[in-house]
């Protein structure tokens, strides 16, 4: 009979109604704050490499000329590296441990393929590039036994600029090259396509400087911090504060210039 049974609402059930507001405040497009918030739906690689050379150049300029940026990078490097990697041989024979330690000490001074730094200096240089540029490449260089090295192995620290972000190709074997990094058909890193010369050098147009050479992924350590799943390239640590640092620097210059003008009027 109609009316003999109470309705669902009368029995305490919450009846669905049309939503008039976003469940999350961040999902609202109403109001001045919501309308002015412009976002991007770019994927992990599109977001990372979009204007990456420009971000790097601005980060390097800030590190060179802004004392706050320079100090921040210096502190990050010193706190990360400290005294560097220190080996501790675990061989049961003390004589062998001493030989291993001596061999390490001999190799430390010969580790740099460029012949400029020792192994601890290379660690500092790599950390500086990692924080300043967002990534760094360390290439393993195998040497001949007759080269006179204590260990026929050297390391070469390379900036991320040598790995061109614009190199994207499909491979005949089903793999692909994404931002200079080659993957096989199973999405495993197999090679890095490196430039012969730094693209920012004056001699980049000579000797095939803009040509890339595939280097096995086993010989390259690509050091960067992935912030999203599937990210291939790194982003400078200062990328989120570069514009603010630049604005603060301009503000300081304006205040100093205004004070100079005021002093001139006072003197007059």
Tab-separated table of C-alpha atoms in Angstrom:
chain	number	residue	atom	x	y	z
A	1	UNK	CA	0.000	0.000	0.000
A	2	UNK	CA	1.187	3.461	-0.841
A	3	UNK	CA	2.416	5.273	2.221
A	4	UNK	CA	2.462	2.117	4.347
A	5	UNK	CA	6.244	1.935	4.267
A	6	UNK	CA	8.542	4.865	5.088
A	7	UNK	CA	10.652	6.256	2.295
A	8	UNK	CA	14.398	5.758	2.129
A	9	UNK	CA	14.983	9.329	3.223
A	10	UNK	CA	12.693	8.828	6.211
A	11	UNK	CA	14.589	5.671	7.167
A	12	UNK	CA	17.886	7.617	7.388
A	13	UNK	CA	19.437	6.924	3.988
A	14	UNK	CA	21.408	9.782	2.440
A	15	UNK	CA	20.026	10.368	-1.018
A	16	UNK	CA	22.529	11.334	-3.753
A	17	UNK	CA	22.231	14.876	-4.998
A	18	UNK	CA	23.961	16.786	-7.756
A	19	UNK	CA	27.375	17.987	-6.705
A	20	UNK	CA	27.559	21.768	-6.774
A	21	UNK	CA	31.188	22.179	-5.631
A	22	UNK	CA	34.469	20.369	-6.222
A	23	UNK	CA	35.337	17.760	-3.622
A	24	UNK	CA	38.896	19.136	-3.461
A	25	UNK	CA	39.627	22.810	-3.198
A	26	UNK	CA	42.488	22.400	-5.680
A	27	UNK	CA	39.997	21.085	-8.264
A	28	UNK	CA	37.897	24.230	-8.154
A	29	UNK	CA	38.112	26.666	-11.050
A	30	UNK	CA	35.978	29.289	-9.329
A	31	UNK	CA	37.448	32.361	-7.727
A	32	UNK	CA	40.503	34.401	-8.597
A	33	UNK	CA	42.953	31.834	-7.289
A	34	UNK	CA	41.474	28.945	-9.245
A	35	UNK	CA	41.097	30.844	-12.519
A	36	UNK	CA	44.673	32.159	-12.441
A	37	UNK	CA	46.244	28.750	-11.745
A	38	UNK	CA	47.550	27.554	-15.106
A	39	UNK	CA	48.699	23.934	-15.106
A	40	UNK	CA	50.288	21.478	-17.539
A	41	UNK	CA	49.373	17.893	-18.259
A	42	UNK	CA	52.768	17.104	-19.790
A	43	UNK	CA	54.244	13.660	-19.214
A	44	UNK	CA	57.395	13.058	-17.169
A	45	UNK	CA	59.764	13.498	-20.098
A	46	UNK	CA	57.929	16.324	-21.843
A	47	UNK	CA	57.866	18.261	-18.576
A	48	UNK	CA	61.533	17.576	-17.815
A	49	UNK	CA	63.078	18.413	-21.182
A	50	UNK	CA	60.813	21.317	-22.110
A	51	UNK	CA	63.233	24.263	-22.361
A	52	UNK	CA	65.825	22.216	-20.440
A	53	UNK	CA	68.798	23.980	-22.119
A	54	UNK	CA	67.330	27.364	-21.100
A	55	UNK	CA	66.794	26.223	-17.512
A	56	UNK	CA	70.369	24.945	-17.364
A	57	UNK	CA	71.841	28.152	-18.729
A	58	UNK	CA	69.871	30.221	-16.213
A	59	UNK	CA	70.878	27.912	-13.358
A	60	UNK	CA	74.547	28.176	-14.342
A	61	UNK	CA	74.278	31.949	-14.619
A	62	UNK	CA	72.725	32.121	-11.139
A	63	UNK	CA	75.482	29.926	-9.699
A	64	UNK	CA	78.126	32.156	-11.293
A	65	UNK	CA	76.641	35.523	-10.321
A	66	UNK	CA	74.127	35.052	-7.495
A	67	UNK	CA	75.786	34.538	-4.089
A	68	UNK	CA	72.711	32.753	-2.693
A	69	UNK	CA	72.615	30.216	-5.523
A	70	UNK	CA	76.377	29.716	-5.395
A	71	UNK	CA	76.313	29.109	-1.639
A	72	UNK	CA	73.355	26.715	-1.900
A	73	UNK	CA	75.092	24.530	-4.488
A	74	UNK	CA	78.371	24.606	-2.561
A	75	UNK	CA	76.623	23.467	0.628
A	76	UNK	CA	74.777	20.672	-1.178
A	77	UNK	CA	78.005	19.414	-2.723
A	78	UNK	CA	80.008	19.516	0.503
A	79	UNK	CA	77.246	17.857	2.549
A	80	UNK	CA	76.778	15.125	-0.053
A	81	UNK	CA	80.397	14.268	-0.846
A	82	UNK	CA	82.109	14.954	2.477
A	83	UNK	CA	85.439	13.108	2.384
A	84	UNK	CA	84.367	11.048	-0.619
A	85	UNK	CA	84.279	7.287	-1.159
A	86	UNK	CA	86.769	5.584	1.139
A	87	UNK	CA	87.641	1.908	0.479
A	88	UNK	CA	87.998	-0.574	3.342
A	89	UNK	CA	89.512	-3.873	2.130
A	90	UNK	CA	88.050	-6.943	3.856
A	91	UNK	CA	90.599	-9.565	2.803
A	92	UNK	CA	91.625	-11.796	5.720
A	93	UNK	CA	95.342	-11.430	4.921
A	94	UNK	CA	96.746	-8.118	6.266
A	95	UNK	CA	99.444	-8.064	3.577
A	96	UNK	CA	96.819	-8.333	0.825
A	97	UNK	CA	94.761	-5.586	2.452
A	98	UNK	CA	97.765	-3.285	2.423
A	99	UNK	CA	98.405	-4.072	-1.240
A	100	UNK	CA	94.773	-3.364	-2.119
A	101	UNK	CA	94.857	-0.087	-0.221
A	102	UNK	CA	98.097	0.921	-1.937
A	103	UNK	CA	96.650	0.007	-5.339
A	104	UNK	CA	93.631	2.222	-4.606
A	105	UNK	CA	95.864	5.121	-3.562
A	106	UNK	CA	97.871	4.742	-6.779
A	107	UNK	CA	94.740	4.674	-8.939
A	108	UNK	CA	93.092	7.682	-7.255
A	109	UNK	CA	95.638	10.031	-8.812
A	110	UNK	CA	95.239	8.454	-12.271
A	111	UNK	CA	91.444	8.066	-12.407
A	112	UNK	CA	90.647	11.205	-14.417
A	113	UNK	CA	90.568	10.575	-18.174
A	114	UNK	CA	91.092	14.321	-18.681
A	115	UNK	CA	94.170	14.302	-16.453
A	116	UNK	CA	93.040	17.239	-14.286
A	117	UNK	CA	91.645	15.839	-11.024
A	118	UNK	CA	92.009	12.860	-8.779
A	119	UNK	CA	89.110	10.560	-7.968
A	120	UNK	CA	87.943	12.685	-5.028
A	121	UNK	CA	88.005	15.800	-7.177
A	122	UNK	CA	85.931	13.983	-9.771
A	123	UNK	CA	83.340	13.148	-7.132
A	124	UNK	CA	83.051	16.823	-6.215
A	125	UNK	CA	82.833	17.841	-9.886
A	126	UNK	CA	80.137	15.218	-10.555
A	127	UNK	CA	78.102	16.332	-7.532
A	128	UNK	CA	78.354	19.966	-8.636
A	129	UNK	CA	77.064	19.064	-12.106
A	130	UNK	CA	74.334	16.872	-10.591
A	131	UNK	CA	72.915	19.683	-8.445
A	132	UNK	CA	73.598	22.530	-10.879
A	133	UNK	CA	72.556	20.839	-14.149
A	134	UNK	CA	70.200	18.200	-12.791
A	135	UNK	CA	72.263	15.296	-14.116
A	136	UNK	CA	75.795	14.177	-14.876
A	137	UNK	CA	77.315	11.422	-16.997
A	138	UNK	CA	80.335	9.395	-15.894
A	139	UNK	CA	81.857	7.315	-18.675
A	140	UNK	CA	84.120	4.349	-18.056
A	141	UNK	CA	87.259	4.382	-20.175
A	142	UNK	CA	89.139	1.091	-20.464
A	143	UNK	CA	92.850	1.535	-21.176
A	144	UNK	CA	95.565	-0.706	-22.564
A	145	UNK	CA	97.837	-2.478	-20.098
A	146	UNK	CA	100.863	-0.870	-21.727
A	147	UNK	CA	99.575	2.665	-20.937
A	148	UNK	CA	101.503	2.564	-17.675
A	149	UNK	CA	98.506	2.952	-15.344
A	150	UNK	CA	98.297	1.134	-12.043
A	151	UNK	CA	94.796	-0.006	-13.116
A	152	UNK	CA	93.884	0.090	-16.860
A	153	UNK	CA	90.707	2.021	-16.143
A	154	UNK	CA	89.811	5.733	-16.067
A	155	UNK	CA	86.621	7.741	-15.581
A	156	UNK	CA	85.407	10.740	-17.574
A	157	UNK	CA	82.935	13.209	-16.067
A	158	UNK	CA	80.634	14.673	-18.740
A	159	UNK	CA	77.924	17.315	-18.609
A	160	UNK	CA	74.374	16.434	-19.569
A	161	UNK	CA	74.610	18.784	-22.570
A	162	UNK	CA	76.532	16.046	-24.386
A	163	UNK	CA	73.365	13.941	-24.344
A	164	UNK	CA	71.048	15.806	-26.762
A	165	UNK	CA	67.442	15.994	-25.615
A	166	UNK	CA	66.230	16.520	-29.174
A	167	UNK	CA	67.419	13.101	-30.346
A	168	UNK	CA	64.280	10.939	-30.534
A	169	UNK	CA	64.023	8.028	-32.968
A	170	UNK	CA	62.319	4.696	-33.518
A	171	UNK	CA	64.761	1.810	-34.010
A	172	UNK	CA	64.290	-0.963	-36.593
A	173	UNK	CA	64.585	-3.623	-33.872
A	174	UNK	CA	61.549	-2.294	-32.014
A	175	UNK	CA	63.474	-0.087	-29.629
A	176	UNK	CA	63.550	3.684	-29.510
A	177	UNK	CA	65.731	6.628	-28.577
A	178	UNK	CA	64.190	8.994	-26.031
A	179	UNK	CA	66.002	12.267	-25.375
A	180	UNK	CA	69.335	10.719	-26.384
A	181	UNK	CA	68.916	7.473	-24.401
A	182	UNK	CA	68.374	4.304	-26.425
A	183	UNK	CA	66.038	1.567	-25.185
A	184	UNK	CA	65.562	-1.901	-26.605
A	185	UNK	CA	62.214	-3.555	-27.323
A	186	UNK	CA	61.966	-4.550	-23.642
A	187	UNK	CA	62.447	-0.933	-22.459
A	188	UNK	CA	65.955	-1.543	-21.138
A	189	UNK	CA	68.643	1.110	-21.490
A	190	UNK	CA	71.197	-0.143	-23.995
A	191	UNK	CA	73.104	2.944	-25.181
A	192	UNK	CA	73.672	6.664	-24.768
A	193	UNK	CA	74.043	8.759	-27.925
A	194	UNK	CA	76.696	11.294	-26.925
A	195	UNK	CA	77.972	14.291	-28.832
A	196	UNK	CA	81.661	14.388	-29.688
A	197	UNK	CA	81.971	17.994	-28.533
A	198	UNK	CA	80.041	20.197	-26.132
A	199	UNK	CA	77.317	22.061	-28.081
A	200	UNK	CA	78.239	25.320	-26.357
A	201	UNK	CA	81.873	25.342	-27.470
A	202	UNK	CA	83.139	27.494	-30.329
A	203	UNK	CA	84.586	24.507	-32.177
A	204	UNK	CA	81.310	22.593	-32.196
A	205	UNK	CA	81.014	22.813	-35.979
A	206	UNK	CA	84.450	21.294	-36.660
A	207	UNK	CA	85.421	17.668	-36.590
A	208	UNK	CA	81.855	16.381	-36.505
A	209	UNK	CA	81.166	17.986	-33.153
A	210	UNK	CA	77.394	17.764	-33.618
A	211	UNK	CA	77.473	14.083	-34.541
A	212	UNK	CA	76.475	11.578	-31.875
A	213	UNK	CA	78.235	8.340	-31.014
A	214	UNK	CA	76.375	5.454	-29.343
A	215	UNK	CA	78.080	4.348	-26.144
A	216	UNK	CA	77.033	1.181	-24.353
A	217	UNK	CA	74.940	1.759	-21.254
A	218	UNK	CA	77.293	-0.565	-19.366
A	219	UNK	CA	80.044	2.060	-19.729
A	220	UNK	CA	77.973	5.081	-18.676
A	221	UNK	CA	76.627	6.033	-15.258
A	222	UNK	CA	73.743	8.457	-15.757
A	223	UNK	CA	73.296	10.177	-12.393
A	224	UNK	CA	70.040	12.101	-11.893
A	225	UNK	CA	67.081	12.134	-9.523
A	226	UNK	CA	63.887	10.802	-11.138
A	227	UNK	CA	60.926	12.718	-9.773
A	228	UNK	CA	58.274	10.880	-11.800
A	229	UNK	CA	57.934	7.319	-13.022
A	230	UNK	CA	59.358	6.941	-16.522
A	231	UNK	CA	61.501	10.086	-16.352
A	232	UNK	CA	64.622	9.874	-18.547
A	233	UNK	CA	66.459	13.162	-17.910
A	234	UNK	CA	67.179	15.253	-14.833
A	235	UNK	CA	66.175	18.825	-13.962
A	236	UNK	CA	68.432	21.379	-12.175
A	237	UNK	CA	67.915	21.639	-8.436
A	238	UNK	CA	67.422	25.413	-8.692
A	239	UNK	CA	64.666	25.207	-11.317
A	240	UNK	CA	61.888	25.960	-8.813
A	241	UNK	CA	63.542	29.091	-7.404
A	242	UNK	CA	65.343	30.598	-10.400
A	243	UNK	CA	62.729	33.250	-11.200
A	244	UNK	CA	62.417	34.210	-7.544
A	245	UNK	CA	66.196	34.489	-7.185
A	246	UNK	CA	66.318	36.661	-10.290
A	247	UNK	CA	63.525	38.905	-8.974
A	248	UNK	CA	65.246	39.261	-5.594
A	249	UNK	CA	68.510	40.137	-7.329
A	250	UNK	CA	66.768	42.827	-9.384
A	251	UNK	CA	65.075	44.125	-6.223
A	252	UNK	CA	68.433	44.426	-4.440
A	253	UNK	CA	69.891	46.303	-7.412
A	254	UNK	CA	66.918	48.671	-7.498
A	255	UNK	CA	67.186	49.421	-3.760
A	256	UNK	CA	70.925	50.069	-4.016
A	257	UNK	CA	70.469	52.304	-7.055
A	258	UNK	CA	67.710	54.260	-5.309
A	259	UNK	CA	69.984	54.750	-2.307
A	260	UNK	CA	72.780	56.017	-4.536
A	261	UNK	CA	70.429	58.554	-6.122
A	262	UNK	CA	69.243	59.645	-2.675
A	263	UNK	CA	72.823	60.157	-1.560
A	264	UNK	CA	73.481	62.342	-4.599
A	265	UNK	CA	70.487	64.536	-3.809
A	266	UNK	CA	71.544	64.745	-0.161
A	267	UNK	CA	75.042	65.767	-1.174
A	268	UNK	CA	73.689	68.382	-3.573
